[in-house]
PDB file of N, CA and C in Angstrom:
ATOM      1  N   MET L  18     -29.260  12.350  -2.946  1.00 39.00           N
ATOM      2  CA  MET L  18     -28.462  11.633  -1.951  1.00 39.00           C
ATOM      3  C   MET L  18     -27.239  11.028  -2.646  1.00 39.00           C
ATOM      4  N   ALA L  19     -26.098  11.094  -2.004  1.00 47.00           N
ATOM      5  CA  ALA L  19     -24.857  10.566  -2.573  1.00 47.00           C
ATOM      6  C   ALA L  19     -24.886   9.044  -2.587  1.00 47.00           C
ATOM      7  N   ALA L  20     -24.203   8.481  -3.559  1.00 56.00           N
ATOM      8  CA  ALA L  20     -24.111   7.030  -3.663  1.00 56.00           C
ATOM      9  C   ALA L  20     -23.332   6.488  -2.467  1.00 56.00           C
ATOM     10  N   PRO L  21     -23.658   5.260  -2.009  1.00 53.00           N
ATOM     11  CA  PRO L  21     -22.914   4.675  -0.889  1.00 53.00           C
ATOM     12  C   PRO L  21     -21.421   4.653  -1.202  1.00 53.00           C
ATOM     13  N   GLY L  22     -20.618   5.001  -0.238  1.00 65.00           N
ATOM     14  CA  GLY L  22     -19.177   4.973  -0.426  1.00 65.00           C
ATOM     15  C   GLY L  22     -18.595   6.258  -0.964  1.00 65.00           C
ATOM     16  N   THR L  23     -19.431   7.128  -1.552  1.00 79.00           N
ATOM     17  CA  THR L  23     -18.929   8.353  -2.139  1.00 79.00           C
ATOM     18  C   THR L  23     -18.259   9.237  -1.090  1.00 79.00           C
ATOM     19  N   CYS L  24     -18.877   9.388   0.067  1.00 91.00           N
ATOM     20  CA  CYS L  24     -18.301  10.206   1.142  1.00 91.00           C
ATOM     21  C   CYS L  24     -16.987   9.609   1.635  1.00 91.00           C
ATOM     22  N   LEU L  25     -16.935   8.292   1.775  1.00 93.00           N
ATOM     23  CA  LEU L  25     -15.696   7.638   2.208  1.00 93.00           C
ATOM     24  C   LEU L  25     -14.602   7.798   1.160  1.00 93.00           C
ATOM     25  N   GLN L  26     -14.975   7.680  -0.107  1.00 95.00           N
ATOM     26  CA  GLN L  26     -13.994   7.857  -1.172  1.00 95.00           C
ATOM     27  C   GLN L  26     -13.440   9.272  -1.134  1.00 95.00           C
ATOM     28  N   ALA L  27     -14.307  10.257  -0.997  1.00 95.00           N
ATOM     29  CA  ALA L  27     -13.870  11.651  -0.959  1.00 95.00           C
ATOM     30  C   ALA L  27     -12.938  11.893   0.231  1.00 95.00           C
ATOM     31  N   ARG L  28     -13.267  11.312   1.379  1.00 96.00           N
ATOM     32  CA  ARG L  28     -12.413  11.464   2.567  1.00 96.00           C
ATOM     33  C   ARG L  28     -11.061  10.804   2.364  1.00 96.00           C
ATOM     34  N   ALA L  29     -11.054   9.607   1.786  1.00 97.00           N
ATOM     35  CA  ALA L  29      -9.790   8.906   1.544  1.00 97.00           C
ATOM     36  C   ALA L  29      -8.933   9.687   0.555  1.00 97.00           C
ATOM     37  N   GLU L  30      -9.565  10.230  -0.485  1.00 97.00           N
ATOM     38  CA  GLU L  30      -8.821  10.987  -1.481  1.00 97.00           C
ATOM     39  C   GLU L  30      -8.296  12.308  -0.916  1.00 97.00           C
ATOM     40  N   ALA L  31      -9.015  12.895   0.024  1.00 97.00           N
ATOM     41  CA  ALA L  31      -8.590  14.162   0.618  1.00 97.00           C
ATOM     42  C   ALA L  31      -7.557  13.967   1.731  1.00 97.00           C
ATOM     43  N   ASP L  32      -7.803  12.978   2.597  1.00 97.00           N
ATOM     44  CA  ASP L  32      -7.006  12.845   3.815  1.00 97.00           C
ATOM     45  C   ASP L  32      -6.091  11.633   3.857  1.00 97.00           C
ATOM     46  N   GLY L  33      -6.213  10.739   2.900  1.00 97.00           N
ATOM     47  CA  GLY L  33      -5.445   9.509   2.925  1.00 97.00           C
ATOM     48  C   GLY L  33      -6.156   8.442   3.736  1.00 97.00           C
ATOM     49  N   PHE L  34      -5.486   7.332   3.952  1.00 97.00           N
ATOM     50  CA  PHE L  34      -6.082   6.195   4.647  1.00 97.00           C
ATOM     51  C   PHE L  34      -4.984   5.374   5.291  1.00 97.00           C
ATOM     52  N   VAL L  35      -5.386   4.462   6.151  1.00 97.00           N
ATOM     53  CA  VAL L  35      -4.444   3.558   6.801  1.00 97.00           C
ATOM     54  C   VAL L  35      -4.682   2.158   6.254  1.00 97.00           C
ATOM     55  N   LEU L  36      -3.605   1.532   5.829  1.00 97.00           N
ATOM     56  CA  LEU L  36      -3.648   0.144   5.369  1.00 97.00           C
ATOM     57  C   LEU L  36      -3.056  -0.716   6.475  1.00 97.00           C
ATOM     58  N   HIS L  37      -3.817  -1.704   6.908  1.00 97.00           N
ATOM     59  CA  HIS L  37      -3.355  -2.688   7.884  1.00 97.00           C
ATOM     60  C   HIS L  37      -3.363  -4.019   7.157  1.00 97.00           C
ATOM     61  N   THR L  38      -2.192  -4.642   7.035  1.00 96.00           N
ATOM     62  CA  THR L  38      -2.100  -5.863   6.241  1.00 96.00           C
ATOM     63  C   THR L  38      -1.081  -6.828   6.827  1.00 96.00           C
ATOM     64  N   ARG L  39      -1.274  -8.072   6.486  1.00 96.00           N
ATOM     65  CA  ARG L  39      -0.274  -9.113   6.748  1.00 96.00           C
ATOM     66  C   ARG L  39      -0.007  -9.742   5.400  1.00 96.00           C
ATOM     67  N   ALA L  40       1.257  -9.616   4.971  1.00 94.00           N
ATOM     68  CA  ALA L  40       1.632 -10.089   3.639  1.00 94.00           C
ATOM     69  C   ALA L  40       3.142 -10.292   3.572  1.00 94.00           C
ATOM     70  N   ARG L  41       3.565 -10.952   2.532  1.00 91.00           N
ATOM     71  CA  ARG L  41       4.999 -11.064   2.259  1.00 91.00           C
ATOM     72  C   ARG L  41       5.390  -9.748   1.596  1.00 91.00           C
ATOM     73  N   PHE L  42       6.308  -9.029   2.246  1.00 87.00           N
ATOM     74  CA  PHE L  42       6.622  -7.673   1.811  1.00 87.00           C
ATOM     75  C   PHE L  42       8.088  -7.391   2.063  1.00 87.00           C
ATOM     76  N   GLY L  43       8.716  -6.722   1.122  1.00 80.00           N
ATOM     77  CA  GLY L  43      10.108  -6.318   1.278  1.00 80.00           C
ATOM     78  C   GLY L  43      10.695  -5.958  -0.060  1.00 80.00           C
ATOM     79  N   PHE L  44      11.973  -5.680  -0.076  1.00 74.00           N
ATOM     80  CA  PHE L  44      12.665  -5.413  -1.328  1.00 74.00           C
ATOM     81  C   PHE L  44      12.891  -6.725  -2.051  1.00 74.00           C
ATOM     82  N   ALA L  45      12.857  -6.678  -3.351  1.00 70.00           N
ATOM     83  CA  ALA L  45      13.234  -7.837  -4.149  1.00 70.00           C
ATOM     84  C   ALA L  45      14.762  -7.902  -4.067  1.00 70.00           C
ATOM     85  N   ALA L  46      15.270  -8.398  -2.941  1.00 60.00           N
ATOM     86  CA  ALA L  46      16.695  -8.406  -2.621  1.00 60.00           C
ATOM     87  C   ALA L  46      17.145  -9.834  -2.331  1.00 60.00           C
ATOM     88  N   PRO L  47      18.444 -10.041  -2.301  1.00 58.00           N
ATOM     89  CA  PRO L  47      18.940 -11.383  -1.985  1.00 58.00           C
ATOM     90  C   PRO L  47      18.452 -11.826  -0.608  1.00 58.00           C
ATOM     91  N   ALA L  48      18.220 -13.119  -0.474  1.00 62.00           N
ATOM     92  CA  ALA L  48      17.802 -13.673   0.808  1.00 62.00           C
ATOM     93  C   ALA L  48      18.833 -13.330   1.869  1.00 62.00           C
ATOM     94  N   GLY L  49      18.349 -13.008   3.041  1.00 61.00           N
ATOM     95  CA  GLY L  49      19.231 -12.667   4.139  1.00 61.00           C
ATOM     96  C   GLY L  49      19.393 -11.179   4.339  1.00 61.00           C
ATOM     97  N   SER L  50      19.006 -10.390   3.348  1.00 60.00           N
ATOM     98  CA  SER L  50      19.036  -8.941   3.497  1.00 60.00           C
ATOM     99  C   SER L  50      18.051  -8.556   4.589  1.00 60.00           C
ATOM    100  N   SER L  51      18.309  -7.477   5.297  1.00 61.00           N
ATOM    101  CA  SER L  51      17.407  -7.084   6.374  1.00 61.00           C
ATOM    102  C   SER L  51      16.036  -6.667   5.854  1.00 61.00           C
ATOM    103  N   ASP L  52      15.954  -6.279   4.603  1.00 64.00           N
ATOM    104  CA  ASP L  52      14.682  -5.857   4.021  1.00 64.00           C
ATOM    105  C   ASP L  52      14.165  -6.836   2.971  1.00 64.00           C
ATOM    106  N   ASP L  53      14.671  -8.087   2.988  1.00 70.00           N
ATOM    107  CA  ASP L  53      14.205  -9.060   2.009  1.00 70.00           C
ATOM    108  C   ASP L  53      12.730  -9.392   2.262  1.00 70.00           C
ATOM    109  N   PRO L  54      12.016  -9.860   1.231  1.00 78.00           N
ATOM    110  CA  PRO L  54      10.594 -10.164   1.414  1.00 78.00           C
ATOM    111  C   PRO L  54      10.380 -11.251   2.456  1.00 78.00           C
ATOM    112  N   ARG L  55       9.545 -10.941   3.417  1.00 84.00           N
ATOM    113  CA  ARG L  55       9.130 -11.916   4.432  1.00 84.00           C
ATOM    114  C   ARG L  55       7.750 -11.485   4.920  1.00 84.00           C
ATOM    115  N   VAL L  56       7.066 -12.381   5.587  1.00 92.00           N
ATOM    116  CA  VAL L  56       5.729 -12.056   6.078  1.00 92.00           C
ATOM    117  C   VAL L  56       5.873 -10.998   7.166  1.00 92.00           C
ATOM    118  N   ARG L  57       5.133  -9.927   6.982  1.00 91.00           N
ATOM    119  CA  ARG L  57       5.172  -8.811   7.933  1.00 91.00           C
ATOM    120  C   ARG L  57       3.750  -8.383   8.247  1.00 91.00           C
ATOM    121  N   LEU L  58       3.546  -7.893   9.435  1.00 95.00           N
ATOM    122  CA  LEU L  58       2.298  -7.252   9.825  1.00 95.00           C
ATOM    123  C   LEU L  58       2.578  -5.760   9.771  1.00 95.00           C
ATOM    124  N   ILE L  59       1.865  -5.057   8.922  1.00 93.00           N
ATOM    125  CA  ILE L  59       2.151  -3.646   8.671  1.00 93.00           C
ATOM    126  C   ILE L  59       0.886  -2.821   8.861  1.00 93.00           C
ATOM    127  N   THR L  60       1.027  -1.705   9.542  1.00 95.00           N
ATOM    128  CA  THR L  60      -0.009  -0.684   9.618  1.00 95.00           C
ATOM    129  C   THR L  60       0.655   0.593   9.140  1.00 95.00           C
ATOM    130  N   GLN L  61       0.180   1.127   8.017  1.00 94.00           N
ATOM    131  CA  GLN L  61       0.859   2.251   7.384  1.00 94.00           C
ATOM    132  C   GLN L  61      -0.137   3.255   6.834  1.00 94.00           C
ATOM    133  N   TYR L  62       0.082   4.528   7.137  1.00 96.00           N
ATOM    134  CA  TYR L  62      -0.704   5.604   6.526  1.00 96.00           C
ATOM    135  C   TYR L  62      -0.263   5.757   5.073  1.00 96.00           C
ATOM    136  N   LEU L  63      -1.223   5.885   4.173  1.00 96.00           N
ATOM    137  CA  LEU L  63      -0.957   6.166   2.763  1.00 96.00           C
ATOM    138  C   LEU L  63      -1.745   7.412   2.375  1.00 96.00           C
ATOM    139  N   SER L  64      -1.180   8.203   1.519  1.00 96.00           N
ATOM    140  CA  SER L  64      -1.722   9.522   1.198  1.00 96.00           C
ATOM    141  C   SER L  64      -2.992   9.472   0.346  1.00 96.00           C
ATOM    142  N   GLY L  65      -3.645  10.602   0.287  1.00 97.00           N
ATOM    143  CA  GLY L  65      -4.817  10.756  -0.573  1.00 97.00           C
ATOM    144  C   GLY L  65      -4.470  10.529  -2.036  1.00 97.00           C
ATOM    145  N   GLU L  66      -3.249  10.843  -2.413  1.00 97.00           N
ATOM    146  CA  GLU L  66      -2.801  10.606  -3.785  1.00 97.00           C
ATOM    147  C   GLU L  66      -2.877   9.117  -4.122  1.00 97.00           C
ATOM    148  N   VAL L  67      -2.495   8.279  -3.187  1.00 97.00           N
ATOM    149  CA  VAL L  67      -2.574   6.824  -3.380  1.00 97.00           C
ATOM    150  C   VAL L  67      -4.035   6.405  -3.502  1.00 97.00           C
ATOM    151  N   ALA L  68      -4.888   6.941  -2.651  1.00 97.00           N
ATOM    152  CA  ALA L  68      -6.320   6.626  -2.734  1.00 97.00           C
ATOM    153  C   ALA L  68      -6.869   7.024  -4.096  1.00 97.00           C
ATOM    154  N   ARG L  69      -6.518   8.219  -4.571  1.00 98.00           N
ATOM    155  CA  ARG L  69      -6.998   8.657  -5.892  1.00 98.00           C
ATOM    156  C   ARG L  69      -6.521   7.720  -6.995  1.00 98.00           C
ATOM    157  N   GLU L  70      -5.268   7.292  -6.899  1.00 98.00           N
ATOM    158  CA  GLU L  70      -4.725   6.371  -7.902  1.00 98.00           C
ATOM    159  C   GLU L  70      -5.450   5.022  -7.867  1.00 98.00           C
ATOM    160  N   LEU L  71      -5.729   4.521  -6.663  1.00 97.00           N
ATOM    161  CA  LEU L  71      -6.452   3.246  -6.541  1.00 97.00           C
ATOM    162  C   LEU L  71      -7.870   3.345  -7.089  1.00 97.00           C
ATOM    163  N   PHE L  72      -8.590   4.419  -6.748  1.00 97.00           N
ATOM    164  CA  PHE L  72      -9.957   4.579  -7.254  1.00 97.00           C
ATOM    165  C   PHE L  72      -9.967   4.774  -8.762  1.00 97.00           C
ATOM    166  N   ALA L  73      -9.014   5.516  -9.287  1.00 97.00           N
ATOM    167  CA  ALA L  73      -8.944   5.716 -10.737  1.00 97.00           C
ATOM    168  C   ALA L  73      -8.666   4.395 -11.448  1.00 97.00           C
ATOM    169  N   ALA L  74      -7.778   3.584 -10.876  1.00 97.00           N
ATOM    170  CA  ALA L  74      -7.474   2.280 -11.462  1.00 97.00           C
ATOM    171  C   ALA L  74      -8.702   1.386 -11.440  1.00 97.00           C
ATOM    172  N   ARG L  75      -9.392   1.374 -10.304  1.00 96.00           N
ATOM    173  CA  ARG L  75     -10.617   0.577 -10.193  1.00 96.00           C
ATOM    174  C   ARG L  75     -11.651   1.021 -11.224  1.00 96.00           C
ATOM    175  N   ASP L  76     -11.843   2.328 -11.330  1.00 96.00           N
ATOM    176  CA  ASP L  76     -12.836   2.862 -12.256  1.00 96.00           C
ATOM    177  C   ASP L  76     -12.472   2.591 -13.714  1.00 96.00           C
ATOM    178  N   ALA L  77     -11.175   2.422 -13.983  1.00 97.00           N
ATOM    179  CA  ALA L  77     -10.716   2.115 -15.341  1.00 97.00           C
ATOM    180  C   ALA L  77     -10.738   0.615 -15.621  1.00 97.00           C
ATOM    181  N   GLY L  78     -11.181  -0.173 -14.635  1.00 97.00           N
ATOM    182  CA  GLY L  78     -11.291  -1.612 -14.834  1.00 97.00           C
ATOM    183  C   GLY L  78     -10.074  -2.411 -14.409  1.00 97.00           C
ATOM    184  N   ALA L  79      -9.171  -1.809 -13.654  1.00 97.00           N
ATOM    185  CA  ALA L  79      -7.974  -2.524 -13.207  1.00 97.00           C
ATOM    186  C   ALA L  79      -8.365  -3.686 -12.299  1.00 97.00           C
ATOM    187  N   GLY L  80      -7.673  -4.758 -12.456  1.00 95.00           N
ATOM    188  CA  GLY L  80      -7.903  -5.924 -11.627  1.00 95.00           C
ATOM    189  C   GLY L  80      -7.131  -5.839 -10.319  1.00 95.00           C
ATOM    190  N   GLU L  81      -7.307  -6.855  -9.502  1.00 93.00           N
ATOM    191  CA  GLU L  81      -6.652  -6.894  -8.197  1.00 93.00           C
ATOM    192  C   GLU L  81      -5.136  -6.804  -8.330  1.00 93.00           C
ATOM    193  N   GLN L  82      -4.570  -7.494  -9.302  1.00 93.00           N
ATOM    194  CA  GLN L  82      -3.111  -7.491  -9.463  1.00 93.00           C
ATOM    195  C   GLN L  82      -2.589  -6.086  -9.747  1.00 93.00           C
ATOM    196  N   GLN L  83      -3.276  -5.343 -10.587  1.00 95.00           N
ATOM    197  CA  GLN L  83      -2.853  -3.973 -10.894  1.00 95.00           C
ATOM    198  C   GLN L  83      -2.960  -3.086  -9.657  1.00 95.00           C
ATOM    199  N   GLN L  84      -4.003  -3.296  -8.861  1.00 95.00           N
ATOM    200  CA  GLN L  84      -4.160  -2.506  -7.647  1.00 95.00           C
ATOM    201  C   GLN L  84      -3.100  -2.879  -6.609  1.00 95.00           C
ATOM    202  N   MET L  85      -2.689  -4.141  -6.601  1.00 93.00           N
ATOM    203  CA  MET L  85      -1.626  -4.573  -5.690  1.00 93.00           C
ATOM    204  C   MET L  85      -0.301  -3.898  -6.049  1.00 93.00           C
ATOM    205  N   VAL L  86      -0.066  -3.678  -7.334  1.00 93.00           N
ATOM    206  CA  VAL L  86       1.153  -2.983  -7.766  1.00 93.00           C
ATOM    207  C   VAL L  86       1.157  -1.552  -7.223  1.00 93.00           C
ATOM    208  N   ILE L  87       0.007  -0.896  -7.273  1.00 96.00           N
ATOM    209  CA  ILE L  87      -0.112   0.464  -6.741  1.00 96.00           C
ATOM    210  C   ILE L  87       0.160   0.462  -5.240  1.00 96.00           C
ATOM    211  N   LEU L  88      -0.436  -0.475  -4.517  1.00 95.00           N
ATOM    212  CA  LEU L  88      -0.206  -0.566  -3.071  1.00 95.00           C
ATOM    213  C   LEU L  88       1.248  -0.895  -2.749  1.00 95.00           C
ATOM    214  N   ALA L  89       1.851  -1.793  -3.506  1.00 92.00           N
ATOM    215  CA  ALA L  89       3.247  -2.158  -3.268  1.00 92.00           C
ATOM    216  C   ALA L  89       4.152  -0.946  -3.431  1.00 92.00           C
ATOM    217  N   ARG L  90       3.943  -0.189  -4.493  1.00 90.00           N
ATOM    218  CA  ARG L  90       4.756   0.999  -4.740  1.00 90.00           C
ATOM    219  C   ARG L  90       4.578   2.014  -3.596  1.00 90.00           C
ATOM    220  N   ALA L  91       3.324   2.233  -3.192  1.00 93.00           N
ATOM    221  CA  ALA L  91       3.046   3.201  -2.128  1.00 93.00           C
ATOM    222  C   ALA L  91       3.612   2.735  -0.784  1.00 93.00           C
ATOM    223  N   LEU L  92       3.434   1.455  -0.454  1.00 90.00           N
ATOM    224  CA  LEU L  92       3.986   0.925   0.794  1.00 90.00           C
ATOM    225  C   LEU L  92       5.503   0.995   0.791  1.00 90.00           C
ATOM    226  N   GLY L  93       6.102   0.645  -0.320  1.00 87.00           N
ATOM    227  CA  GLY L  93       7.558   0.701  -0.423  1.00 87.00           C
ATOM    228  C   GLY L  93       8.071   2.110  -0.201  1.00 87.00           C
ATOM    229  N   HIS L  94       7.377   3.082  -0.782  1.00 86.00           N
ATOM    230  CA  HIS L  94       7.785   4.479  -0.648  1.00 86.00           C
ATOM    231  C   HIS L  94       7.664   4.950   0.801  1.00 86.00           C
ATOM    232  N   ALA L  95       6.569   4.620   1.445  1.00 87.00           N
ATOM    233  CA  ALA L  95       6.324   5.093   2.809  1.00 87.00           C
ATOM    234  C   ALA L  95       7.068   4.271   3.861  1.00 87.00           C
ATOM    235  N   TYR L  96       7.088   2.954   3.704  1.00 81.00           N
ATOM    236  CA  TYR L  96       7.598   2.061   4.744  1.00 81.00           C
ATOM    237  C   TYR L  96       9.110   1.867   4.663  1.00 81.00           C
ATOM    238  N   PHE L  97       9.627   1.589   3.474  1.00 74.00           N
ATOM    239  CA  PHE L  97      11.049   1.293   3.325  1.00 74.00           C
ATOM    240  C   PHE L  97      11.873   2.484   2.855  1.00 74.00           C
ATOM    241  N   ARG L  98      11.326   3.238   1.954  1.00 64.00           N
ATOM    242  CA  ARG L  98      12.129   4.297   1.348  1.00 64.00           C
ATOM    243  C   ARG L  98      12.100   5.586   2.156  1.00 64.00           C
ATOM    244  N   ASP L  99      11.384   5.572   3.270  1.00 63.00           N
ATOM    245  CA  ASP L  99      11.314   6.740   4.144  1.00 63.00           C
ATOM    246  C   ASP L  99      10.927   7.968   3.315  1.00 63.00           C
ATOM    247  N   THR L 100       9.836   7.810   2.571  1.00 58.00           N
ATOM    248  CA  THR L 100       9.282   8.833   1.662  1.00 58.00           C
ATOM    249  C   THR L 100      10.331   9.413   0.722  1.00 58.00           C
ATOM    250  N   GLY L 101      11.179   8.524   0.200  1.00 58.00           N
ATOM    251  CA  GLY L 101      12.126   8.914  -0.839  1.00 58.00           C
ATOM    252  C   GLY L 101      13.529   9.223  -0.371  1.00 58.00           C
ATOM    253  N   LEU L 102      13.816   9.029   0.907  1.00 58.00           N
ATOM    254  CA  LEU L 102      15.130   9.387   1.431  1.00 58.00           C
ATOM    255  C   LEU L 102      16.173   8.278   1.317  1.00 58.00           C
ATOM    256  N   ARG L 103      15.742   7.030   1.048  1.00 59.00           N
ATOM    257  CA  ARG L 103      16.723   5.932   0.964  1.00 59.00           C
ATOM    258  C   ARG L 103      16.217   4.836   0.033  1.00 59.00           C
ATOM    259  N   ALA L 104      17.108   3.891  -0.265  1.00 55.00           N
ATOM    260  CA  ALA L 104      16.775   2.663  -1.009  1.00 55.00           C
ATOM    261  C   ALA L 104      16.220   2.925  -2.399  1.00 55.00           C
ATOM    262  N   HIS L 105      16.826   3.847  -3.097  1.00 56.00           N
ATOM    263  CA  HIS L 105      16.388   4.161  -4.467  1.00 56.00           C
ATOM    264  C   HIS L 105      16.700   2.995  -5.408  1.00 56.00           C
ATOM    265  N   GLY L 106      15.799   2.739  -6.325  1.00 61.00           N
ATOM    266  CA  GLY L 106      16.036   1.769  -7.380  1.00 61.00           C
ATOM    267  C   GLY L 106      15.783   0.317  -7.036  1.00 61.00           C
ATOM    268  N   LEU L 107      15.438   0.005  -5.804  1.00 67.00           N
ATOM    269  CA  LEU L 107      15.168  -1.382  -5.454  1.00 67.00           C
ATOM    270  C   LEU L 107      13.696  -1.698  -5.673  1.00 67.00           C
ATOM    271  N   GLY L 108      13.418  -2.861  -6.246  1.00 74.00           N
ATOM    272  CA  GLY L 108      12.042  -3.281  -6.481  1.00 74.00           C
ATOM    273  C   GLY L 108      11.385  -3.757  -5.196  1.00 74.00           C
ATOM    274  N   ILE L 109      10.076  -3.594  -5.135  1.00 82.00           N
ATOM    275  CA  ILE L 109       9.306  -3.997  -3.956  1.00 82.00           C
ATOM    276  C   ILE L 109       8.530  -5.270  -4.271  1.00 82.00           C
ATOM    277  N   ALA L 110       8.545  -6.212  -3.345  1.00 84.00           N
ATOM    278  CA  ALA L 110       7.729  -7.422  -3.445  1.00 84.00           C
ATOM    279  C   ALA L 110       6.600  -7.301  -2.427  1.00 84.00           C
ATOM    280  N   PHE L 111       5.364  -7.500  -2.888  1.00 88.00           N
ATOM    281  CA  PHE L 111       4.178  -7.461  -2.021  1.00 88.00           C
ATOM    282  C   PHE L 111       3.275  -8.581  -2.508  1.00 88.00           C
ATOM    283  N   THR L 112       3.368  -9.738  -1.844  1.00 90.00           N
ATOM    284  CA  THR L 112       2.659 -10.936  -2.298  1.00 90.00           C
ATOM    285  C   THR L 112       2.073 -11.674  -1.098  1.00 90.00           C
ATOM    286  N   ASP L 113       1.386 -12.753  -1.386  1.00 93.00           N
ATOM    287  CA  ASP L 113       0.857 -13.639  -0.349  1.00 93.00           C
ATOM    288  C   ASP L 113       0.085 -12.866   0.723  1.00 93.00           C
ATOM    289  N   VAL L 114      -0.799 -11.991   0.280  1.00 94.00           N
ATOM    290  CA  VAL L 114      -1.567 -11.155   1.202  1.00 94.00           C
ATOM    291  C   VAL L 114      -2.556 -12.036   1.965  1.00 94.00           C
ATOM    292  N   GLU L 115      -2.424 -12.060   3.280  1.00 95.00           N
ATOM    293  CA  GLU L 115      -3.348 -12.822   4.123  1.00 95.00           C
ATOM    294  C   GLU L 115      -4.615 -12.018   4.380  1.00 95.00           C
ATOM    295  N   PHE L 116      -4.445 -10.707   4.620  1.00 95.00           N
ATOM    296  CA  PHE L 116      -5.593  -9.810   4.763  1.00 95.00           C
ATOM    297  C   PHE L 116      -5.123  -8.385   4.510  1.00 95.00           C
ATOM    298  N   ALA L 117      -6.051  -7.541   4.156  1.00 94.00           N
ATOM    299  CA  ALA L 117      -5.778  -6.111   3.974  1.00 94.00           C
ATOM    300  C   ALA L 117      -7.032  -5.363   4.426  1.00 94.00           C
ATOM    301  N   ASP L 118      -6.885  -4.552   5.453  1.00 96.00           N
ATOM    302  CA  ASP L 118      -7.967  -3.721   5.972  1.00 96.00           C
ATOM    303  C   ASP L 118      -7.612  -2.269   5.719  1.00 96.00           C
ATOM    304  N   PHE L 119      -8.603  -1.503   5.298  1.00 96.00           N
ATOM    305  CA  PHE L 119      -8.414  -0.098   5.010  1.00 96.00           C
ATOM    306  C   PHE L 119      -9.270   0.694   5.985  1.00 96.00           C
ATOM    307  N   SER L 120      -8.719   1.752   6.542  1.00 96.00           N
ATOM    308  CA  SER L 120      -9.511   2.602   7.425  1.00 96.00           C
ATOM    309  C   SER L 120      -9.222   4.067   7.113  1.00 96.00           C
ATOM    310  N   ILE L 121     -10.220   4.879   7.406  1.00 92.00           N
ATOM    311  CA  ILE L 121     -10.133   6.313   7.178  1.00 92.00           C
ATOM    312  C   ILE L 121     -10.325   6.978   8.526  1.00 92.00           C
ATOM    313  N   ALA L 122      -9.403   7.851   8.862  1.00 70.00           N
ATOM    314  CA  ALA L 122      -9.478   8.516  10.174  1.00 70.00           C
ATOM    315  C   ALA L 122     -10.582   9.541  10.209  1.00 70.00           C
TER     316      ALA L 122
END
């Protein structure tokens, strides 16, 4: 019998997952910019590649802060950068997380 969570991990790694979060999120930009960090409610699909990176980091002993960096990079790419079409070179701020829910379709 497979270990608990193994099937969910395999599904997330194959198909991706949805992150639903409320956090301070945006570009590390001057205040007043339309994309400056502010509290946002976000529901965003993230790819299986992101899931694999998160599980690998966890398995290597990465702490919450390291995993938050992975999520920030992935959210920035999908949410702000339009999967690489805009906003190159700007840093992403993802802090003050009130909640983060993960779901697999």
